[in-house]
Amino acid sequence: MSIVIQPELESRLRARAEAEGVTIQAYVERLARDDEAAEEELEALALEGLNSGQSIEGSESYWDEKRRRIVDRYRNTGAR
C-alpha cells in the first residue's frame, strides 16, 4: 500500500522510527495497532461503566450537589 502524507509529517515519522531503530513501515503499523488497542480498551471501559451498577439521572440538581461537595472538600483541605 502506498500513501501520500505531508513532508513535515513524514519527517517526524521517519525521525521517530529511526530513534526507535525500526523502519517507518514498522513504526506506522505499530501506531495503527496501538490505535486499535486503545479503541478496544475505551469500548471495554465504556461497557464496564454501563454495567457497573444502577444508573443515575444527571439532572441539574445532581450536578449542583456534586459541585457543592467538591467546593466543600476543597475548602476543608485549606488549599488555596
Short mmCIF file of C-alpha atoms in Angstrom, two decimals:
data_model
loop_
_atom_site.label_atom_id
_atom_site.label_comp_id
_atom_site.label_asym_id
_atom_site.label_seq_id
_atom_site.Cartn_x
_atom_site.Cartn_y
_atom_site.Cartn_z
CA MET A 1 0.00 0.00 0.00
CA SER A 2 1.24 3.44 -0.79
CA ILE A 3 0.05 6.63 0.88
CA VAL A 4 0.94 10.27 0.44
CA ILE A 5 1.46 12.43 3.53
CA GLN A 6 2.72 15.93 4.12
CA PRO A 7 6.52 16.20 4.07
CA GLU A 8 6.64 17.62 7.61
CA LEU A 9 4.70 14.68 9.00
CA GLU A 10 6.82 12.23 7.04
CA SER A 11 9.97 13.77 8.51
CA ARG A 12 8.62 13.44 12.06
CA LEU A 13 7.56 9.84 11.46
CA ARG A 14 10.96 8.96 9.98
CA ALA A 15 12.78 10.60 12.88
CA ARG A 16 10.70 8.73 15.46
CA ALA A 17 11.09 5.43 13.62
CA GLU A 18 14.85 5.90 13.38
CA ALA A 19 15.05 6.83 17.06
CA GLU A 20 13.37 3.53 17.89
CA GLY A 21 15.51 1.60 15.45
CA VAL A 22 12.65 0.43 13.25
CA THR A 23 11.54 1.08 9.71
CA ILE A 24 8.93 3.72 9.06
CA GLN A 25 6.60 0.93 7.89
CA ALA A 26 7.00 -0.93 11.19
CA TYR A 27 6.50 2.29 13.13
CA VAL A 28 3.29 3.18 11.28
CA GLU A 29 1.99 -0.39 11.66
CA ARG A 30 2.61 -0.17 15.41
CA LEU A 31 0.77 3.16 15.56
CA ALA A 32 -2.21 1.56 13.84
CA ARG A 33 -2.16 -1.46 16.20
CA ASP A 34 -1.85 0.82 19.24
CA ASP A 35 -4.77 2.92 17.99
CA GLU A 36 -6.90 -0.20 17.58
CA ALA A 37 -5.94 -1.43 21.05
CA ALA A 38 -6.83 1.96 22.56
CA GLU A 39 -10.21 1.88 20.84
CA GLU A 40 -10.88 -1.62 22.20
CA GLU A 41 -9.84 -0.53 25.69
CA LEU A 42 -12.13 2.50 25.53
CA GLU A 43 -15.03 0.32 24.45
CA ALA A 44 -14.33 -2.14 27.29
CA LEU A 45 -14.21 0.71 29.82
CA ALA A 46 -17.47 2.14 28.49
CA LEU A 47 -19.15 -1.26 28.81
CA GLU A 48 -17.71 -1.66 32.31
CA GLY A 49 -19.19 1.69 33.25
CA LEU A 50 -22.57 0.79 31.78
CA ASN A 51 -22.59 -2.46 33.73
CA SER A 52 -21.22 -1.02 36.97
CA GLY A 53 -24.49 -0.53 38.77
CA GLN A 54 -27.64 1.47 38.98
CA SER A 55 -27.75 4.37 36.58
CA ILE A 56 -28.34 7.90 37.83
CA GLU A 57 -30.03 10.86 36.25
CA GLY A 58 -27.54 13.64 35.61
CA SER A 59 -30.07 16.35 36.37
CA GLU A 60 -29.25 19.94 37.23
CA SER A 61 -29.78 19.21 40.93
CA TYR A 62 -27.36 16.25 40.72
CA TRP A 63 -24.62 18.47 39.26
CA ASP A 64 -25.36 21.28 41.74
CA GLU A 65 -24.92 18.84 44.65
CA LYS A 66 -21.79 17.36 43.11
CA ARG A 67 -20.31 20.86 42.65
CA ARG A 68 -21.22 21.80 46.24
CA ARG A 69 -19.46 18.71 47.63
CA ILE A 70 -16.33 19.41 45.60
CA VAL A 71 -16.22 23.04 46.73
CA ASP A 72 -16.74 21.96 50.36
CA ARG A 73 -13.96 19.38 50.08
CA TYR A 74 -11.66 21.98 48.53
CA ARG A 75 -12.39 24.49 51.31
CA ASN A 76 -11.86 21.86 54.03
CA THR A 77 -8.40 20.95 52.74
CA GLY A 78 -7.19 24.52 53.14
CA ALA A 79 -5.92 24.54 49.58
CA ARG A 80 -5.50 27.96 48.04
#
